Amino acid sequence: MTSGTSISYKFYIFVVVLLATALFLFYDVYNSEMYQCLAVTYSSSNIALMNDHKPKVSRLFGIKTLDRDFQFDMEGNDVMVVLHIQKTGGSTFERHLVKLEHACKCIQGTKRCDCSRPGAIKKGKRDVWLFSRYSTGWSSCGVHADWTELTSCVPKYMAKKNVGDARKKRRYFYVTMVRNPINRYISEWKHVQRGATWNTSRHMCDGRSPTDKELPKCYKEEWLDVPLDEFMNCKYNLANNRQTRMLADLSLVGCYNLSKMPPEERNQAMLQSAKYNLRRLAYFGLTEHQLESQFVFEETFKLKFDVPFEQTNSTNAELASVTPQQYDRIKQLNSLDVKLYEFARTLFFQRIEWMDAKNRNATRE
């Protein structure tokens, strides 16, 4: 490929991403009735949002984006897929899911649960309604598989594992948790200090894992007790902007080949793709707002949790000793995640207001 052709290809990909995002936003805002934000309290769901929890509204979303009202058919063909981003409270969220309406049978002392559809075993089938670490395991599509991996792998896995049902048409509902990027980054650093590396992650994209040249390791075998400055200094550290990367369609930016696009173009394309995918997910919650996240989930899927969500008052990230200079560096390294989180908060709270308004209108009727 000549230099001129390479530049044209990169420019073409960048333009396609921007146009796709612009068209989606135009359709969402102008082809649906605009929803004006309301100041409400959540007496029906025992949620009391403090004013300082609510972000300043910088934009309005249309009904197509705000309305999340799915009748999840656990006994039919619906599958809930968990996109588990490291250190976002994903494990806690998944433990709630396997206890959802007593639908899973878990083996005490293990991280494995049987989440077969109600009545499926009696019919001689092994068809599950939940795709997650606890139900299908990490081996299904890889450790902490991202959006790019899951959307490619899950349908194939489900068709292969459910013998006799390969032609079954399923509806997939992707769900995840999103966290304040500064706290999430510090929490990941502390977790790596304790020995976590996730070195068995596949990072599949366009049919292959990245080469060692495309994604060098920051450590040899482990990174125990790594100082924060050393953790930040590795430019290949996947903790940087992890949430944006894991929610974006990486095939749009050449996967892990950083030479495909200039850094700024790549960053903007990833951020726009992550925002686009986040708003299309069936559900996402915010780690910092557990009760509100439970409310949104139950309103979205018309399912009830047996155990209420709880808000943790303190975390390892909040207890960690970080200097102002280190804090600023973390913020810089996660600049895309900071923008994505601002976007997520605005959308999240507007969805709550929309759902509460619908409930109050239904009560009046």
Tab-separated table of C-alpha atoms in Angstrom:
chain	number	residue	atom	x	y	z
A	1	MET	CA	0.000	0.000	0.000
A	2	THR	CA	1.485	3.327	-1.026
A	3	SER	CA	1.786	6.264	1.356
A	4	GLY	CA	-0.982	8.171	-0.444
A	5	THR	CA	-3.306	5.172	-0.352
A	6	SER	CA	-2.580	4.603	3.353
A	7	ILE	CA	-3.462	8.210	4.208
A	8	SER	CA	-6.650	7.999	2.139
A	9	TYR	CA	-7.654	4.784	3.897
A	10	LYS	CA	-7.092	6.284	7.358
A	11	PHE	CA	-9.031	9.404	6.430
A	12	TYR	CA	-11.856	7.276	5.000
A	13	ILE	CA	-12.200	5.240	8.216
A	14	PHE	CA	-12.186	8.385	10.349
A	15	VAL	CA	-14.871	10.041	8.210
A	16	VAL	CA	-17.062	6.915	8.268
A	17	VAL	CA	-16.971	6.802	12.088
A	18	LEU	CA	-17.861	10.480	12.406
A	19	LEU	CA	-20.648	10.275	9.821
A	20	ALA	CA	-22.156	7.183	11.450
A	21	THR	CA	-22.185	8.899	14.831
A	22	ALA	CA	-23.646	12.119	13.391
A	23	LEU	CA	-26.407	10.261	11.548
A	24	PHE	CA	-27.344	8.321	14.672
A	25	LEU	CA	-27.507	11.471	16.783
A	26	PHE	CA	-29.565	13.274	14.136
A	27	TYR	CA	-32.060	10.415	13.920
A	28	ASP	CA	-32.251	10.035	17.675
A	29	VAL	CA	-32.840	13.697	18.449
A	30	TYR	CA	-34.891	14.933	15.523
A	31	ASN	CA	-36.871	11.857	14.481
A	32	SER	CA	-38.170	11.244	17.968
A	33	GLU	CA	-40.088	13.471	20.328
A	34	MET	CA	-37.739	15.511	22.452
A	35	TYR	CA	-37.889	14.796	26.144
A	36	GLN	CA	-37.521	17.773	28.458
A	37	CYS	CA	-35.808	16.966	31.765
A	38	LEU	CA	-37.969	17.046	34.877
A	39	ALA	CA	-37.056	17.690	38.505
A	40	VAL	CA	-38.460	14.623	40.261
A	41	THR	CA	-37.988	12.481	43.360
A	42	TYR	CA	-38.112	8.731	43.304
A	43	SER	CA	-40.546	7.885	46.053
A	44	SER	CA	-41.837	4.841	44.179
A	45	SER	CA	-38.400	3.243	44.104
A	46	ASN	CA	-37.063	4.598	47.400
A	47	ILE	CA	-34.430	6.580	45.508
A	48	ALA	CA	-33.583	10.064	46.705
A	49	LEU	CA	-31.087	11.753	44.421
A	50	MET	CA	-29.207	14.659	45.903
A	51	ASN	CA	-28.806	17.684	43.654
A	52	ASP	CA	-25.033	17.439	43.709
A	53	HIS	CA	-25.255	13.882	42.340
A	54	LYS	CA	-26.980	15.024	39.182
A	55	PRO	CA	-24.767	16.315	36.362
A	56	LYS	CA	-25.432	19.586	34.623
A	57	VAL	CA	-27.447	18.822	31.526
A	58	SER	CA	-25.342	19.731	28.512
A	59	ARG	CA	-27.600	18.047	25.965
A	60	LEU	CA	-30.907	16.302	25.609
A	61	PHE	CA	-31.438	12.764	24.412
A	62	GLY	CA	-34.395	11.628	22.362
A	63	ILE	CA	-36.926	8.974	23.347
A	64	LYS	CA	-35.168	6.364	21.194
A	65	THR	CA	-32.150	6.596	23.511
A	66	LEU	CA	-33.932	7.230	26.823
A	67	ASP	CA	-36.654	4.613	26.599
A	68	ARG	CA	-35.502	1.242	27.915
A	69	ASP	CA	-38.542	-0.979	28.291
A	70	PHE	CA	-37.740	-4.594	27.420
A	71	GLN	CA	-39.808	-7.618	28.312
A	72	PHE	CA	-36.891	-9.975	28.879
A	73	ASP	CA	-38.061	-13.506	28.122
A	74	MET	CA	-36.006	-15.769	30.358
A	75	GLU	CA	-37.889	-18.856	29.193
A	76	GLY	CA	-37.728	-17.970	25.513
A	77	ASN	CA	-34.792	-16.977	23.310
A	78	ASP	CA	-33.411	-13.905	25.110
A	79	VAL	CA	-29.801	-13.850	26.343
A	80	MET	CA	-28.316	-11.290	28.739
A	81	VAL	CA	-24.602	-10.729	28.010
A	82	VAL	CA	-22.353	-9.152	30.651
A	83	LEU	CA	-19.522	-6.932	29.438
A	84	HIS	CA	-17.359	-6.999	32.556
A	85	ILE	CA	-14.906	-4.084	32.648
A	86	GLN	CA	-12.210	-4.513	35.279
A	87	LYS	CA	-12.703	-2.740	38.626
A	88	THR	CA	-16.152	-1.325	37.930
A	89	GLY	CA	-17.958	-3.484	40.475
A	90	GLY	CA	-18.684	-6.050	37.779
A	91	SER	CA	-18.248	-9.071	40.059
A	92	THR	CA	-20.775	-7.676	42.539
A	93	PHE	CA	-23.173	-6.931	39.700
A	94	GLU	CA	-22.812	-10.470	38.327
A	95	ARG	CA	-23.469	-11.961	41.772
A	96	HIS	CA	-26.725	-10.023	41.791
A	97	LEU	CA	-27.595	-11.340	38.340
A	98	VAL	CA	-27.238	-15.027	39.233
A	99	LYS	CA	-29.617	-14.455	42.145
A	100	LEU	CA	-32.148	-12.717	39.925
A	101	GLU	CA	-35.582	-14.218	40.637
A	102	HIS	CA	-33.905	-17.473	41.760
A	103	ALA	CA	-33.197	-18.296	38.110
A	104	CYS	CA	-29.691	-19.750	38.628
A	105	LYS	CA	-28.451	-22.614	40.768
A	106	CYS	CA	-24.990	-21.829	42.141
A	107	ILE	CA	-22.450	-24.197	43.676
A	108	GLN	CA	-21.507	-22.880	47.091
A	109	GLY	CA	-17.869	-21.866	47.440
A	110	THR	CA	-17.319	-21.616	43.670
A	111	LYS	CA	-17.827	-19.033	40.949
A	112	ARG	CA	-19.988	-21.288	38.787
A	113	CYS	CA	-23.743	-21.268	38.427
A	114	ASP	CA	-26.212	-23.139	36.250
A	115	CYS	CA	-28.327	-20.487	34.560
A	116	SER	CA	-30.282	-22.771	32.268
A	117	ARG	CA	-33.655	-21.485	31.150
A	118	PRO	CA	-36.532	-22.540	33.387
A	119	GLY	CA	-37.697	-25.923	32.110
A	120	ALA	CA	-34.819	-26.308	29.646
A	121	ILE	CA	-33.191	-29.254	31.449
A	122	LYS	CA	-36.492	-31.125	31.579
A	123	LYS	CA	-36.664	-30.792	27.809
A	124	GLY	CA	-33.162	-32.249	27.500
A	125	LYS	CA	-31.564	-28.964	26.451
A	126	ARG	CA	-28.660	-26.908	27.835
A	127	ASP	CA	-29.801	-23.438	26.888
A	128	VAL	CA	-28.758	-20.558	29.151
A	129	TRP	CA	-30.332	-17.111	29.507
A	130	LEU	CA	-27.231	-15.461	31.058
A	131	PHE	CA	-23.801	-15.157	29.445
A	132	SER	CA	-21.365	-14.181	32.183
A	133	ARG	CA	-18.302	-15.206	34.138
A	134	TYR	CA	-20.419	-17.131	36.651
A	135	SER	CA	-22.654	-18.896	34.141
A	136	THR	CA	-20.615	-19.639	31.005
A	137	GLY	CA	-17.141	-18.920	32.429
A	138	TRP	CA	-14.132	-17.015	31.120
A	139	SER	CA	-13.225	-19.772	28.671
A	140	SER	CA	-16.258	-19.034	26.502
A	141	CYS	CA	-15.026	-15.786	24.903
A	142	GLY	CA	-11.952	-14.922	26.955
A	143	VAL	CA	-11.093	-13.191	30.219
A	144	HIS	CA	-12.818	-9.798	30.466
A	145	ALA	CA	-13.826	-9.881	26.807
A	146	ASP	CA	-14.645	-6.422	25.440
A	147	TRP	CA	-17.412	-5.223	23.099
A	148	THR	CA	-15.409	-6.119	19.986
A	149	GLU	CA	-14.809	-9.663	21.234
A	150	LEU	CA	-18.252	-10.341	22.689
A	151	THR	CA	-20.308	-9.198	19.713
A	152	SER	CA	-18.243	-11.461	17.477
A	153	CYS	CA	-17.960	-14.451	19.819
A	154	VAL	CA	-21.218	-14.770	21.769
A	155	PRO	CA	-23.613	-15.688	18.922
A	156	LYS	CA	-21.177	-18.331	17.647
A	157	TYR	CA	-20.631	-19.723	21.133
A	158	MET	CA	-24.351	-19.949	21.861
A	159	ALA	CA	-25.063	-21.678	18.560
A	160	LYS	CA	-22.237	-24.174	19.142
A	161	LYS	CA	-22.981	-25.025	22.763
A	162	ASN	CA	-26.736	-25.354	22.486
A	163	VAL	CA	-26.938	-28.614	20.524
A	164	GLY	CA	-30.028	-28.840	18.381
A	165	ASP	CA	-30.744	-25.124	18.669
A	166	ALA	CA	-28.157	-23.788	16.237
A	167	ARG	CA	-30.861	-22.204	14.090
A	168	LYS	CA	-32.633	-20.594	17.024
A	169	LYS	CA	-32.938	-16.849	16.622
A	170	ARG	CA	-31.921	-15.154	19.841
A	171	ARG	CA	-32.133	-11.616	21.139
A	172	TYR	CA	-28.957	-10.458	22.864
A	173	PHE	CA	-29.077	-7.817	25.593
A	174	TYR	CA	-25.639	-6.421	26.469
A	175	VAL	CA	-25.200	-4.967	29.975
A	176	THR	CA	-22.276	-3.405	31.836
A	177	MET	CA	-21.201	-1.151	34.700
A	178	VAL	CA	-19.273	2.114	34.286
A	179	ARG	CA	-17.181	3.789	36.981
A	180	ASN	CA	-15.494	7.098	37.749
A	181	PRO	CA	-12.308	6.658	35.671
A	182	ILE	CA	-9.893	8.075	38.249
A	183	ASN	CA	-11.089	5.750	40.993
A	184	ARG	CA	-11.283	2.830	38.575
A	185	TYR	CA	-7.670	3.368	37.451
A	186	ILE	CA	-6.348	3.567	41.011
A	187	SER	CA	-8.345	0.470	41.940
A	188	GLU	CA	-6.828	-1.424	39.007
A	189	TRP	CA	-3.329	-0.340	40.023
A	190	LYS	CA	-3.930	-1.631	43.568
A	191	HIS	CA	-5.314	-4.890	42.156
A	192	VAL	CA	-2.248	-5.345	39.947
A	193	GLN	CA	-0.043	-4.703	42.971
A	194	ARG	CA	-1.711	-7.728	44.581
A	195	GLY	CA	-0.825	-9.928	41.598
A	196	ALA	CA	-3.571	-9.480	38.974
A	197	THR	CA	-2.420	-9.292	35.346
A	198	TRP	CA	-5.255	-10.807	33.243
A	199	ASN	CA	-2.456	-12.085	31.002
A	200	THR	CA	-4.733	-14.771	29.571
A	201	SER	CA	-7.008	-12.197	27.943
A	202	ARG	CA	-7.201	-12.776	24.199
A	203	HIS	CA	-7.963	-9.251	22.918
A	204	MET	CA	-9.407	-10.754	19.758
A	205	CYS	CA	-10.132	-8.292	16.951
A	206	ASP	CA	-10.796	-9.006	13.286
A	207	GLY	CA	-10.211	-12.691	13.889
A	208	ARG	CA	-6.872	-12.588	15.712
A	209	SER	CA	-5.084	-11.560	18.881
A	210	PRO	CA	-2.544	-8.701	18.757
A	211	THR	CA	1.094	-9.552	18.149
A	212	ASP	CA	3.721	-8.944	20.830
A	213	LYS	CA	4.899	-5.973	18.768
A	214	GLU	CA	1.407	-4.470	18.654
A	215	LEU	CA	0.772	-4.993	22.371
A	216	PRO	CA	3.983	-5.409	24.388
A	217	LYS	CA	3.684	-6.383	28.043
A	218	CYS	CA	4.522	-3.928	30.790
A	219	TYR	CA	5.998	-6.723	32.930
A	220	LYS	CA	7.740	-10.086	32.522
A	221	GLU	CA	5.583	-12.495	34.536
A	222	GLU	CA	3.921	-10.387	37.189
A	223	TRP	CA	3.788	-6.824	38.440
A	224	LEU	CA	3.587	-7.323	42.179
A	225	ASP	CA	3.968	-4.187	44.327
A	226	VAL	CA	4.431	-2.006	41.254
A	227	PRO	CA	4.776	1.693	42.222
A	228	LEU	CA	2.109	4.000	40.803
A	229	ASP	CA	4.613	6.025	38.765
A	230	GLU	CA	5.964	2.877	37.100
A	231	PHE	CA	2.406	1.708	36.467
A	232	MET	CA	1.627	5.003	34.727
A	233	ASN	CA	4.855	5.118	32.738
A	234	CYS	CA	4.119	2.046	30.612
A	235	LYS	CA	2.500	3.449	27.472
A	236	TYR	CA	1.080	0.028	26.587
A	237	ASN	CA	-0.773	-0.249	29.901
A	238	LEU	CA	-4.347	-1.262	29.035
A	239	ALA	CA	-5.562	0.382	32.235
A	240	ASN	CA	-5.299	3.692	30.367
A	241	ASN	CA	-8.731	4.619	28.987
A	242	ARG	CA	-9.814	1.030	29.578
A	243	GLN	CA	-13.546	1.769	29.569
A	244	THR	CA	-13.415	3.598	26.230
A	245	ARG	CA	-11.358	0.825	24.625
A	246	MET	CA	-13.567	-1.969	25.941
A	247	LEU	CA	-16.774	-0.296	24.762
A	248	ALA	CA	-15.516	0.782	21.338
A	249	ASP	CA	-15.524	-1.183	18.084
A	250	LEU	CA	-11.781	-1.616	17.724
A	251	SER	CA	-12.041	-2.867	14.157
A	252	LEU	CA	-12.785	0.734	13.180
A	253	VAL	CA	-9.326	1.857	14.306
A	254	GLY	CA	-7.212	-1.047	13.104
A	255	CYS	CA	-7.531	-3.055	16.332
A	256	TYR	CA	-4.212	-2.854	18.247
A	257	ASN	CA	-2.122	-1.728	15.288
A	258	LEU	CA	-1.352	1.852	16.327
A	259	SER	CA	0.216	2.655	12.942
A	260	LYS	CA	-3.138	2.488	11.155
A	261	MET	CA	-4.224	5.967	12.237
A	262	PRO	CA	-2.690	9.102	13.766
A	263	PRO	CA	-3.083	9.073	17.584
A	264	GLU	CA	-5.590	11.940	17.765
A	265	GLU	CA	-7.786	10.490	15.024
A	266	ARG	CA	-7.675	7.085	16.684
A	267	ASN	CA	-8.612	8.523	20.074
A	268	GLN	CA	-11.560	10.489	18.715
A	269	ALA	CA	-12.793	7.530	16.673
A	270	MET	CA	-12.622	5.243	19.732
A	271	LEU	CA	-14.411	7.751	21.957
A	272	GLN	CA	-17.229	8.311	19.453
A	273	SER	CA	-17.597	4.556	18.945
A	274	ALA	CA	-17.681	3.946	22.717
A	275	LYS	CA	-20.394	6.580	23.190
A	276	TYR	CA	-22.389	5.145	20.316
A	277	ASN	CA	-22.197	1.613	21.719
A	278	LEU	CA	-22.871	2.699	25.297
A	279	ARG	CA	-26.150	4.339	24.370
A	280	ARG	CA	-27.145	1.249	22.373
A	281	LEU	CA	-26.510	-1.184	25.243
A	282	ALA	CA	-29.682	-2.573	26.744
A	283	TYR	CA	-28.446	-1.413	30.152
A	284	PHE	CA	-25.542	0.183	31.941
A	285	GLY	CA	-25.269	1.192	35.566
A	286	LEU	CA	-22.930	3.501	37.460
A	287	THR	CA	-20.759	2.045	40.208
A	288	GLU	CA	-21.126	5.205	42.272
A	289	HIS	CA	-24.946	5.005	42.169
A	290	GLN	CA	-25.975	1.492	43.165
A	291	LEU	CA	-29.626	2.086	44.127
A	292	GLU	CA	-30.241	4.119	41.013
A	293	SER	CA	-28.572	1.398	38.930
A	294	GLN	CA	-30.874	-1.220	40.442
A	295	PHE	CA	-33.881	0.976	39.645
A	296	VAL	CA	-32.843	1.391	35.993
A	297	PHE	CA	-32.220	-2.349	35.576
A	298	GLU	CA	-35.544	-3.397	37.050
A	299	GLU	CA	-37.420	-0.818	34.996
A	300	THR	CA	-35.574	-1.872	31.845
A	301	PHE	CA	-36.096	-5.621	32.035
A	302	LYS	CA	-39.173	-5.876	34.272
A	303	LEU	CA	-37.219	-8.214	36.550
A	304	LYS	CA	-36.689	-7.866	40.296
A	305	PHE	CA	-33.550	-8.530	42.321
A	306	ASP	CA	-33.912	-10.620	45.458
A	307	VAL	CA	-31.172	-8.702	47.269
A	308	PRO	CA	-31.031	-4.871	47.096
A	309	PHE	CA	-27.897	-3.202	45.759
A	310	GLU	CA	-25.691	-1.567	48.382
A	311	GLN	CA	-23.442	1.463	48.065
A	312	THR	CA	-19.925	0.943	49.412
A	313	ASN	CA	-18.862	3.967	51.431
A	314	SER	CA	-15.128	3.484	50.923
A	315	THR	CA	-13.017	1.623	48.359
A	316	ASN	CA	-9.336	0.821	47.893
A	317	ALA	CA	-9.133	3.658	45.387
A	318	GLU	CA	-10.375	6.212	47.889
A	319	LEU	CA	-8.034	4.939	50.592
A	320	ALA	CA	-4.945	4.974	48.352
A	321	SER	CA	-2.288	7.636	48.863
A	322	VAL	CA	-1.986	9.647	45.643
A	323	THR	CA	-0.234	12.993	45.267
A	324	PRO	CA	-1.877	15.898	43.385
A	325	GLN	CA	0.696	15.473	40.610
A	326	GLN	CA	-0.106	11.777	40.281
A	327	TYR	CA	-3.829	12.528	40.269
A	328	ASP	CA	-3.366	14.972	37.384
A	329	ARG	CA	-1.317	12.402	35.488
A	330	ILE	CA	-4.018	9.742	35.968
A	331	LYS	CA	-6.608	12.171	34.666
A	332	GLN	CA	-4.455	12.903	31.630
A	333	LEU	CA	-3.885	9.207	30.902
A	334	ASN	CA	-7.629	8.605	31.096
A	335	SER	CA	-8.849	11.702	29.275
A	336	LEU	CA	-11.082	9.635	26.966
A	337	ASP	CA	-12.635	7.798	29.900
A	338	VAL	CA	-13.285	11.112	31.659
A	339	LYS	CA	-15.277	12.339	28.654
A	340	LEU	CA	-17.063	9.001	28.305
A	341	TYR	CA	-18.024	9.034	31.992
A	342	GLU	CA	-19.461	12.547	31.721
A	343	PHE	CA	-21.519	11.348	28.762
A	344	ALA	CA	-22.634	8.232	30.689
A	345	ARG	CA	-23.706	10.208	33.762
A	346	THR	CA	-25.816	12.613	31.738
A	347	LEU	CA	-27.537	9.791	29.867
A	348	PHE	CA	-27.969	7.698	33.020
A	349	PHE	CA	-29.761	10.381	35.018
A	350	GLN	CA	-31.920	11.453	32.117
A	351	ARG	CA	-33.022	7.839	31.722
A	352	ILE	CA	-34.007	7.746	35.399
A	353	GLU	CA	-36.064	10.903	34.999
A	354	TRP	CA	-37.728	9.503	31.883
A	355	MET	CA	-38.567	6.209	33.612
A	356	ASP	CA	-39.939	7.929	36.694
A	357	ALA	CA	-42.052	10.256	34.558
A	358	LYS	CA	-43.488	7.249	32.685
A	359	ASN	CA	-44.354	5.545	35.964
A	360	ARG	CA	-46.104	8.628	37.329
A	361	ASN	CA	-48.059	9.091	34.092
A	362	ALA	CA	-49.131	5.423	34.166
A	363	THR	CA	-50.303	5.830	37.766
A	364	ARG	CA	-52.454	8.825	36.819
A	365	GLU	CA	-54.038	6.868	33.984
